[in-house]
Structure formats: C-alpha cells, structure tokens
PDB file of C-alpha atoms in Angstrom:
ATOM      1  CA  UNK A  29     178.768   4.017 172.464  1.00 66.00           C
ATOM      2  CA  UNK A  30     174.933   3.507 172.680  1.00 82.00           C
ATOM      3  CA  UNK A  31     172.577   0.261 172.038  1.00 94.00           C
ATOM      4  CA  UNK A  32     174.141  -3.141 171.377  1.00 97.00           C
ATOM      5  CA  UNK A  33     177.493  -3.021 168.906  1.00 97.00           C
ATOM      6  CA  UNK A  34     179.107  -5.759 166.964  1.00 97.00           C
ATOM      7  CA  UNK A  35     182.857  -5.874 165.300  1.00 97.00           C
ATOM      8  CA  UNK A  36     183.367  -6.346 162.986  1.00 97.00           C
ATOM      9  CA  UNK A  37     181.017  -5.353 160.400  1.00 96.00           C
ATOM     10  CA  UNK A  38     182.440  -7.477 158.165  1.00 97.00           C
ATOM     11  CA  UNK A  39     184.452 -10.560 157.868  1.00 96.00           C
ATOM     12  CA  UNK A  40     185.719 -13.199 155.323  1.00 95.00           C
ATOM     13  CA  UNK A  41     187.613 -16.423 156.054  1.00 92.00           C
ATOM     14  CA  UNK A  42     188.791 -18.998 154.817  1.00 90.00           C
ATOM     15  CA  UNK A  43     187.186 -22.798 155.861  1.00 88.00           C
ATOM     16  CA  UNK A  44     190.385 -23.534 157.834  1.00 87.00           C
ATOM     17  CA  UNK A  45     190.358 -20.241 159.566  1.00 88.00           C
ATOM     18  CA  UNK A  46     189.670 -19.175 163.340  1.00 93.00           C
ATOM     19  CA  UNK A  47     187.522 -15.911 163.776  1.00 95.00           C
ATOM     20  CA  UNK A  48     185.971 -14.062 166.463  1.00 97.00           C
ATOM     21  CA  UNK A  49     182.625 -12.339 166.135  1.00 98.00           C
ATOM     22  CA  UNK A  50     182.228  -9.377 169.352  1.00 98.00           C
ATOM     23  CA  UNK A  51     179.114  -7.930 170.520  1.00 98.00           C
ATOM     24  CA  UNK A  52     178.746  -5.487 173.576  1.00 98.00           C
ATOM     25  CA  UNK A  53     175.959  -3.917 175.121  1.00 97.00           C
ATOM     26  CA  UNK A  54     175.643  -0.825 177.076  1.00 96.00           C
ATOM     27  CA  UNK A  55     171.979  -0.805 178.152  1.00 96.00           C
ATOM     28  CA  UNK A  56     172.675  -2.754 181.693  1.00 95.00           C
ATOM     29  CA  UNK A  57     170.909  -6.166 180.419  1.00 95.00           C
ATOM     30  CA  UNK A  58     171.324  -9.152 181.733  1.00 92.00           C
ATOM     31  CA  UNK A  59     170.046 -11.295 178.952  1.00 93.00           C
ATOM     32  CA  UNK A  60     172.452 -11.582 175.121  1.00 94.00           C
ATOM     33  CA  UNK A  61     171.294 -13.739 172.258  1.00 94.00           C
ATOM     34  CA  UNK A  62     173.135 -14.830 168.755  1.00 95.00           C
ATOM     35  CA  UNK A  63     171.203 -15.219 166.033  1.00 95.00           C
ATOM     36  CA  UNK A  64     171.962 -16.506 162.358  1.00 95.00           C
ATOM     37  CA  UNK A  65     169.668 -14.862 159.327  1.00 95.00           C
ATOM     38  CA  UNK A  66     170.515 -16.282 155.870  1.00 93.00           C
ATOM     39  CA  UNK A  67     168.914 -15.117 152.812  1.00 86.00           C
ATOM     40  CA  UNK A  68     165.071 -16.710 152.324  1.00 76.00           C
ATOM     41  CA  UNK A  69     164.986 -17.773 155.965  1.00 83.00           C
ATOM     42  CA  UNK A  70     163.441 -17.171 159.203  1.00 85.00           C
ATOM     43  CA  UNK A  71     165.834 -15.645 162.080  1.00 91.00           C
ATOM     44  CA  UNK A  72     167.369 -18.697 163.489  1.00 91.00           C
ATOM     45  CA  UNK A  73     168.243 -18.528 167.637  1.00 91.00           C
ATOM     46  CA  UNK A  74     171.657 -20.033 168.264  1.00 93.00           C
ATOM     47  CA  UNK A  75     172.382 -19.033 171.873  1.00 93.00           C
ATOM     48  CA  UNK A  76     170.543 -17.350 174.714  1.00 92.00           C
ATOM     49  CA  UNK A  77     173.007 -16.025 177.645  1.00 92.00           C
ATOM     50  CA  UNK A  78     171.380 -15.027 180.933  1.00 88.00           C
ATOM     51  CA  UNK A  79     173.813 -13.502 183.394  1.00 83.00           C
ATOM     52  CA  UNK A  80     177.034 -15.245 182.059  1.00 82.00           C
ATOM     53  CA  UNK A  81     175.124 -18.601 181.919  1.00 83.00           C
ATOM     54  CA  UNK A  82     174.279 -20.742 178.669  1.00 84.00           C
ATOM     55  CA  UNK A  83     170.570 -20.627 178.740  1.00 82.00           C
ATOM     56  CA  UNK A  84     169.872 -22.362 175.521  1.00 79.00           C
ATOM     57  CA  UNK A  85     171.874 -23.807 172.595  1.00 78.00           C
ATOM     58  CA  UNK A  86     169.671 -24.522 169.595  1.00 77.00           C
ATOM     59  CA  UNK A  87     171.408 -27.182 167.934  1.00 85.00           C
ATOM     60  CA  UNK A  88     173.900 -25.606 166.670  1.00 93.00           C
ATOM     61  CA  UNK A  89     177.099 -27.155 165.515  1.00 93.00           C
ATOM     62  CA  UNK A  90     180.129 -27.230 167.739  1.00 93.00           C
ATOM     63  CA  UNK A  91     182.237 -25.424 165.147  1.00 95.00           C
ATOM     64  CA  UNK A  92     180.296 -21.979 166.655  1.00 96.00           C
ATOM     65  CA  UNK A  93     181.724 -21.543 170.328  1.00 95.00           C
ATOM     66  CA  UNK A  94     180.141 -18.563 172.061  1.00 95.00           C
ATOM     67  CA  UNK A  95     181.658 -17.010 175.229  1.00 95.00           C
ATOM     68  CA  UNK A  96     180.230 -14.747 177.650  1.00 95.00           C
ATOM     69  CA  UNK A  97     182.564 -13.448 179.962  1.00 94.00           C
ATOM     70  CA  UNK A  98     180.322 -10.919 181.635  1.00 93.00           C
ATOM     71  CA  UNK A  99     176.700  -9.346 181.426  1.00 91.00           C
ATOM     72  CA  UNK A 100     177.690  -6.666 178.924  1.00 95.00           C
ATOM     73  CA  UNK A 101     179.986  -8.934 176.552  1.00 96.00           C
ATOM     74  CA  UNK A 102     179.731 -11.761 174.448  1.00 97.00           C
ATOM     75  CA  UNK A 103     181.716 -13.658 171.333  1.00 97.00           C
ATOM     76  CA  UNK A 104     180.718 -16.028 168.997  1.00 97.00           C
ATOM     77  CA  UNK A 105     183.884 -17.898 167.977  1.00 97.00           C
ATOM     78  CA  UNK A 106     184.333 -19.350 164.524  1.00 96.00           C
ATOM     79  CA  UNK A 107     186.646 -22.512 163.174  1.00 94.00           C
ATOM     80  CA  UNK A 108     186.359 -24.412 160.379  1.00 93.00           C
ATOM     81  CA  UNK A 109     183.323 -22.821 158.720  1.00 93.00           C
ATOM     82  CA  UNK A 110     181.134 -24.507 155.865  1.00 94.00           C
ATOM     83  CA  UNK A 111     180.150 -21.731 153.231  1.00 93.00           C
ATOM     84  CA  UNK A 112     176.629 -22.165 154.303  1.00 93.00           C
ATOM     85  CA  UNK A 113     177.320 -20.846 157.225  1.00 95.00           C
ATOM     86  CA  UNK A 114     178.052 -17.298 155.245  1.00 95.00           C
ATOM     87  CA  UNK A 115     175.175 -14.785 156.631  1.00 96.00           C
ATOM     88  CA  UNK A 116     174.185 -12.065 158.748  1.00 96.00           C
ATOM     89  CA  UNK A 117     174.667 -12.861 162.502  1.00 97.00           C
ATOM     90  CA  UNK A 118     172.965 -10.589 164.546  1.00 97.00           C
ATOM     91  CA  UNK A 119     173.746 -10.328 168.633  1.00 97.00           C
ATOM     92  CA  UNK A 120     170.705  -8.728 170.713  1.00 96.00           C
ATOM     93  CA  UNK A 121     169.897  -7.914 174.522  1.00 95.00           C
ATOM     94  CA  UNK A 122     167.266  -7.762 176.651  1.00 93.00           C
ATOM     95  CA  UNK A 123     166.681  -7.089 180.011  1.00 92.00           C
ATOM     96  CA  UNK A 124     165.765 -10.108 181.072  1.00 88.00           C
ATOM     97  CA  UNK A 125     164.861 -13.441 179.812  1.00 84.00           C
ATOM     98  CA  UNK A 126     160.793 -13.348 180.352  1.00 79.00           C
ATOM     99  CA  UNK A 127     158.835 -13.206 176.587  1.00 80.00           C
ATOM    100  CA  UNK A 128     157.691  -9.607 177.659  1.00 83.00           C
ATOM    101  CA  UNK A 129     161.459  -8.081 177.448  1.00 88.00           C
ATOM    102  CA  UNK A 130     161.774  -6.664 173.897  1.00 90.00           C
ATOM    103  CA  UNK A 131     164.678  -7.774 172.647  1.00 93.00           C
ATOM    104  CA  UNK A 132     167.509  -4.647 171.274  1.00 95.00           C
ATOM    105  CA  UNK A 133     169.497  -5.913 168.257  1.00 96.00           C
ATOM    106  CA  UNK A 134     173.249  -4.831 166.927  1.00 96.00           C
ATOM    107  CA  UNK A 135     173.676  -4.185 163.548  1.00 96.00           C
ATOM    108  CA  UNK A 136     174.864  -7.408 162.709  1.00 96.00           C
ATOM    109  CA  UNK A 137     178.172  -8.786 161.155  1.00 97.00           C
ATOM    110  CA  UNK A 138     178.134  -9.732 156.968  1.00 96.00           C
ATOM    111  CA  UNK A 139     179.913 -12.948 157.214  1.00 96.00           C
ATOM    112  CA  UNK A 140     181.417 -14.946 153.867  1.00 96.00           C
ATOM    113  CA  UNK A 141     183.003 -17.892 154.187  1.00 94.00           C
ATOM    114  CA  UNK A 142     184.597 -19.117 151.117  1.00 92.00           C
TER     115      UNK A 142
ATOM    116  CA  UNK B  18     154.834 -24.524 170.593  1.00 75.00           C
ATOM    117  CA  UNK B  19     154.629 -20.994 169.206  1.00 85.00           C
ATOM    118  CA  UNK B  20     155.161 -19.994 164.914  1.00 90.00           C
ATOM    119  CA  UNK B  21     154.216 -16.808 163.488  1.00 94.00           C
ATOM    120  CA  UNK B  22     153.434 -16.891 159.714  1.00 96.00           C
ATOM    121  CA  UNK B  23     153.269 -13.235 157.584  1.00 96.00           C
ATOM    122  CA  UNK B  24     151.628 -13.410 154.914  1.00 94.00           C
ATOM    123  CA  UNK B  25     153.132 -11.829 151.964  1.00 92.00           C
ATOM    124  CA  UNK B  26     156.511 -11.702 151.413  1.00 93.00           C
ATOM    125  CA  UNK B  27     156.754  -8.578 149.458  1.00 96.00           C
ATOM    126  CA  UNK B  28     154.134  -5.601 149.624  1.00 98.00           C
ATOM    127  CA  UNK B  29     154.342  -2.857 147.382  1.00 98.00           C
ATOM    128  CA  UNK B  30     152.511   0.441 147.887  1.00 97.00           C
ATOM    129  CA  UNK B  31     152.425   4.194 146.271  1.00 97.00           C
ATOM    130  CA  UNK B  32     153.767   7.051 148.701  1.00 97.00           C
ATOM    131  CA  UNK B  33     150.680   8.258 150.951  1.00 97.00           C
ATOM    132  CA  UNK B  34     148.867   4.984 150.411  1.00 98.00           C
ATOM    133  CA  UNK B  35     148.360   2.838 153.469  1.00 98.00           C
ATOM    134  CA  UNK B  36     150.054   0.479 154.593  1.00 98.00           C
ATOM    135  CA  UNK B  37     149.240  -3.049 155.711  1.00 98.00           C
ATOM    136  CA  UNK B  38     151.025  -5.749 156.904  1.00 98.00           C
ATOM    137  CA  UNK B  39     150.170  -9.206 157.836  1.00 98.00           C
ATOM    138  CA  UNK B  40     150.910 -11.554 160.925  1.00 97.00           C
ATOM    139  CA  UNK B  41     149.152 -14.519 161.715  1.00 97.00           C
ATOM    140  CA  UNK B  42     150.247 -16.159 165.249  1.00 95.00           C
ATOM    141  CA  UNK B  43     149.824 -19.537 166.626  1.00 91.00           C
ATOM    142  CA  UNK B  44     150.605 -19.992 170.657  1.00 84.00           C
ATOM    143  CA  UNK B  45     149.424 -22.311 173.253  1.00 78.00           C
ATOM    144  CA  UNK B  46     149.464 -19.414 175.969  1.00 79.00           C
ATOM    145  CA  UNK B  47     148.735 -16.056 175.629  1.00 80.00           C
ATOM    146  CA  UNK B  48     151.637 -14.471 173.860  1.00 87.00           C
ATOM    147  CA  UNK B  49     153.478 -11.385 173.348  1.00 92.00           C
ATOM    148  CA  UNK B  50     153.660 -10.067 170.085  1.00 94.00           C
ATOM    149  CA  UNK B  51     156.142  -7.610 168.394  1.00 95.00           C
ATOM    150  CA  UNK B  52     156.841  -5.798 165.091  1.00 97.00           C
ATOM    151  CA  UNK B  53     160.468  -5.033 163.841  1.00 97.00           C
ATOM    152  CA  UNK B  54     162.278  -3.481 160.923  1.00 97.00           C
ATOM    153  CA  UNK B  55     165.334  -3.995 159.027  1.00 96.00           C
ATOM    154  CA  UNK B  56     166.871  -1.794 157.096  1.00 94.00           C
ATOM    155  CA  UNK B  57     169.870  -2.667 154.988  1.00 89.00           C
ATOM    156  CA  UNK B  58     172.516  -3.506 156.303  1.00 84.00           C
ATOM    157  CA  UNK B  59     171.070  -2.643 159.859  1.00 89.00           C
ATOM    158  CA  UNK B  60     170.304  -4.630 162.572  1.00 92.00           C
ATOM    159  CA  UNK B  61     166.317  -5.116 163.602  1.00 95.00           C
ATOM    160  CA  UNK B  62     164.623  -1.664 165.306  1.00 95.00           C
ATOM    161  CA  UNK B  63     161.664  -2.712 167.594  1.00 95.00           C
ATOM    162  CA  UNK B  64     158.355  -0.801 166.309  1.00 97.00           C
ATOM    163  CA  UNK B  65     156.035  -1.894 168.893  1.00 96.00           C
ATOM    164  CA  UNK B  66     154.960  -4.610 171.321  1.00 94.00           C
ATOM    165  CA  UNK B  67     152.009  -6.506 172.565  1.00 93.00           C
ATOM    166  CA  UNK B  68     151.647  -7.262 176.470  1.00 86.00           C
ATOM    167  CA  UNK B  69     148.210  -8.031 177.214  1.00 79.00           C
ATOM    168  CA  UNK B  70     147.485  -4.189 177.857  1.00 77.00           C
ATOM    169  CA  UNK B  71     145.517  -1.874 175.244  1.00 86.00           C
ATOM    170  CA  UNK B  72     145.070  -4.204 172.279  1.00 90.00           C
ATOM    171  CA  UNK B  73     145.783  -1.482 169.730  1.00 95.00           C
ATOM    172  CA  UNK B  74     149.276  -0.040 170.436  1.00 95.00           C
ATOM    173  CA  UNK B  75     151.107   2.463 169.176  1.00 96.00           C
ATOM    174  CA  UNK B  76     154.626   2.335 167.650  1.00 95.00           C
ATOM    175  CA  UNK B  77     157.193   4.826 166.354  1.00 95.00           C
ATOM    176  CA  UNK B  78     157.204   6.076 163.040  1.00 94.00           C
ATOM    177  CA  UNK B  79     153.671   6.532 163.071  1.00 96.00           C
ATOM    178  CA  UNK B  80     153.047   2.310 163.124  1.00 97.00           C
ATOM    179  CA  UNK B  81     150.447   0.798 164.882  1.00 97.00           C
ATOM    180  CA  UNK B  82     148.970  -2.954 165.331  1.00 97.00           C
ATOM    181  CA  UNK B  83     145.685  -4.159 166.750  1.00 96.00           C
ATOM    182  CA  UNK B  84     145.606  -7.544 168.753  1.00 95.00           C
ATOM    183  CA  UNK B  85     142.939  -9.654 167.634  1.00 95.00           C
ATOM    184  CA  UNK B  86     142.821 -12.977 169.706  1.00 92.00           C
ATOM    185  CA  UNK B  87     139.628 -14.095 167.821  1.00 93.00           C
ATOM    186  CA  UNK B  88     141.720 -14.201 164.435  1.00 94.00           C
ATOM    187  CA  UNK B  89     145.424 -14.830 165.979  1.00 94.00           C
ATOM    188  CA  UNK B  90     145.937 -11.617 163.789  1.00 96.00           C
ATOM    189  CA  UNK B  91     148.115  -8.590 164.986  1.00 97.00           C
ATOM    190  CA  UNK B  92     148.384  -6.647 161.598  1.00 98.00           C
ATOM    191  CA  UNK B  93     151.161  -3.970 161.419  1.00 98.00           C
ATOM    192  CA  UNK B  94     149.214  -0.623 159.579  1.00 98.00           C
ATOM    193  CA  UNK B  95     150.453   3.123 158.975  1.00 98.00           C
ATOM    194  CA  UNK B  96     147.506   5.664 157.408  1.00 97.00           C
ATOM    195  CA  UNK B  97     149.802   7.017 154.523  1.00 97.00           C
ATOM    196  CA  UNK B  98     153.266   5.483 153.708  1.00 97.00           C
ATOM    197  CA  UNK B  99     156.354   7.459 153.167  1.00 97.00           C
ATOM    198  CA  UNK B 100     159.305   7.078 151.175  1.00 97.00           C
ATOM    199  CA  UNK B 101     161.697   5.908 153.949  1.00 96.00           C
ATOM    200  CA  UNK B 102     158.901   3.464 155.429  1.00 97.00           C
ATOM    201  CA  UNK B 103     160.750   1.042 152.772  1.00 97.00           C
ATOM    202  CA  UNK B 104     162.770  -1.886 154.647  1.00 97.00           C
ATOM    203  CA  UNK B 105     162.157  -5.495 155.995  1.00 96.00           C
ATOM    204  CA  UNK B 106     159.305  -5.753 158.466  1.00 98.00           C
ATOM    205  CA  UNK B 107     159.195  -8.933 160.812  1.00 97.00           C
ATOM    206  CA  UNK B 108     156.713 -10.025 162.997  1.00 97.00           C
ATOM    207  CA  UNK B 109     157.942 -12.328 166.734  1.00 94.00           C
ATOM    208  CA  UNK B 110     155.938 -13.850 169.122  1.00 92.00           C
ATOM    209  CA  UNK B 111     156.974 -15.182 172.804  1.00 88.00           C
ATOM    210  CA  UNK B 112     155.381 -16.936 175.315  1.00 76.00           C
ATOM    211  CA  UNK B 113     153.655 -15.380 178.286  1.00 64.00           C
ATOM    212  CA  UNK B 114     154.932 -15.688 181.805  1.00 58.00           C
ATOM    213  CA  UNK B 115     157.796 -14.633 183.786  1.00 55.00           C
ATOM    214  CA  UNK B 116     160.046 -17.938 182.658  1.00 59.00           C
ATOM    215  CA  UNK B 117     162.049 -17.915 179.484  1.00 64.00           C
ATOM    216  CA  UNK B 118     160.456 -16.620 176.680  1.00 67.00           C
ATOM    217  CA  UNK B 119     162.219 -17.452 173.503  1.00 81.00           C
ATOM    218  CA  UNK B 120     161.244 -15.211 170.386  1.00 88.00           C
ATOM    219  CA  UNK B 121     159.994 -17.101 167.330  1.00 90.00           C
ATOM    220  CA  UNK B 122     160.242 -14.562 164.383  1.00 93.00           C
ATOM    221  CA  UNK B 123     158.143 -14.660 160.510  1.00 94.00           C
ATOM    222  CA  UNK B 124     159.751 -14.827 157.922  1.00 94.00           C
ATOM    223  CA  UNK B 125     159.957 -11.014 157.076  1.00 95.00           C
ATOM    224  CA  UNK B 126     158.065  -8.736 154.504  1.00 97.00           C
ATOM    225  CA  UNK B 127     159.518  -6.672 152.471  1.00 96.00           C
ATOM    226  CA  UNK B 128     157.989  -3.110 151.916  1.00 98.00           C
ATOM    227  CA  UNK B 129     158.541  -1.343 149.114  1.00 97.00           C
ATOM    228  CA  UNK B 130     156.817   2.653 148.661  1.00 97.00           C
ATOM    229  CA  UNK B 131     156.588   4.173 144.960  1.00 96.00           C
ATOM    230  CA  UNK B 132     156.446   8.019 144.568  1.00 94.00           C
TER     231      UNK B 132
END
C-alpha cells in the first residue's frame, strides 16, 4: 500500500447505528486530519492529529469520536448519525503541522446515512 | 483570519484551449497557497504549492500558478487543455510560520473540456 488509504469506500447506516471510518498512512507523517465535504460546500476541517495528540476539534458534534492510536493510524467513529451528516469524508497527512506541509489526501469514504 | 474565494464555480473550455482558473486569497500574514484536484470519486491530488520562493511555480500535469501579492491572486493556468484535465479544482491557503497552519480551502471549480 502507497499514499494515505481509507476503508471502507463505502458505507450506509442506519441513525441508530455504530460505524467506524479507518484511514492509514504510509508516508512516515506525523500530522492526520478528517475532513467532511458535502455537496455545494467548502471542505470543512473536523480534526487535526499531531503525533497521537488532538490538535484541533472544529466544533464538531460529539456524535463523531476520532481516535488516533499511533502516527500512521486514525478512526473516525460514528453513532447516532443525522442524514445531514451523509457525505464524503476525506482523511489526509502531512508531515508536519506548519502551513508549508502540503497536505496528502485518501480517497475518501461515500457515507449515507438514512 | 485567512478565506480563499474562486471565482467561478464551473468553467467550461474546448480541448487545446487554455485554461484559467481563479483564486482570490485574503490572509493577515504571508500565506502559502496551493492548487488541488478531485476527480470523481477520488480523493484531492496536490498540483502545486506556493512557499514564498519563485512566484510562478510549476505543477504536474503541465499546471502552473503565478503569485501575485499586489492582487491576492494566484490563478491556476495550463496553455492548451486536454480531455482528462476535466475534474474539481480547489484552491487552500495556510498561514505562514512554523506553528500550526490550518488549510482553509475555496469552494471548488469545476472544469469541464469539450472536444
């Protein structure tokens, strides 16, 4: 495996369900990032990881739990979802947290919650 | 406070025509600036990146942006557009410095190249 991956790809639930998103990245970073991009809206930050530690939490709502157990791995776990929360979430990396690090994106997991 | 605002949501241009894309950027120190793309169903690719170096820089794919601090501009271009050039095209900027840097992204143009 190369880059940043995500599993799954795709996922439905249910509002009363518990999901886990995964994300790994094999580039040696030590910076991982969640992001949220709906239709007809700007990529929204939800979590910035910086080795293992919660760097930033952008408001998001407590029903998104993210975990990062080490440098190369993180989760985003899901409970009782709204359908507005149906979208793309993308994880990305970066090699460190400074604004010059360009930032290496997964391809992102299709999520519907109905 | 940082924002980045692309003007034009959708650009539509004939195979071999060039290709021009907007970004306006508002920051209160001097920023980095990059250019992604999204395909579908893809994740974003980085294109190219602004660090305070050359102000025109080169990208893959034949892309390439100019840094213009006198117009907050750093305009994505390619001389002739080519079929597969089609996809989502975001512009993000981030603060300068060696503390966190959090990427504020536009909100996307979408590219479309006729035969």
């Amino acid at each position: 495996e190369t880059g940043v991956t995500q599993t799954p790809r795709h996922l439905v639930m249910g509002m009363t369900n518990k999901k886990s998103l995964k994300c790994e990245q094999h580039l040696g970073h030590n910076a991982m990032y969640w992001y949220k991009q709906s239709a007809k809206k700007p990529l929204e930050l939800m979590f910035v990881y910086s080795l293992e530690e919660r760097v930033e939490n952008n408001s998001v709502p407590s029903r998104f739990s993210p975990e990062c157990p080490n440098s190369s791995h993180l989760f985003l776990h899901l409970h009782t979802l709204q359908p507005e929360d149906s979208a793309l979430y993308l994880c990305a990396s970066s090699q460190g947290l400074g604004g010059r690090y360009e930032q290496y994106f997964g391809p992102g997991t299709r999520l519907t919650v109905t | 406070a940082q924002s980045v605002t692309q003007l034009g949501s959708h650009v539509s241009v004939s195979e071999g025509a060039l290709v021009l894309l907007r970004c306006n950027y508002s920051s209160s120190v001097p920023p980095y600036l990059f250019w992604y793309v999204q395909y579908p169903n893809q994740g974003l690719q980085l294109l190219l990146k602004y660090t305070s170096a050359a102000t025109l820089v080169k990208g893959i794919n034949g892309f390439e942006a100019e840094f213009k601090k006198s117009e907050t501009s750093f305009h994505l271009t390619k001389p002739s557009a080519h079929m597969s050039d089609a996809a989502e095209y975001f512009c993000a900027v981030s603060a300068g410095g060696t503390s966190y840097g959090k990427l504020t992204f536009g909100q996307g143009t979408i590219l479309t190249v006729h035969p």
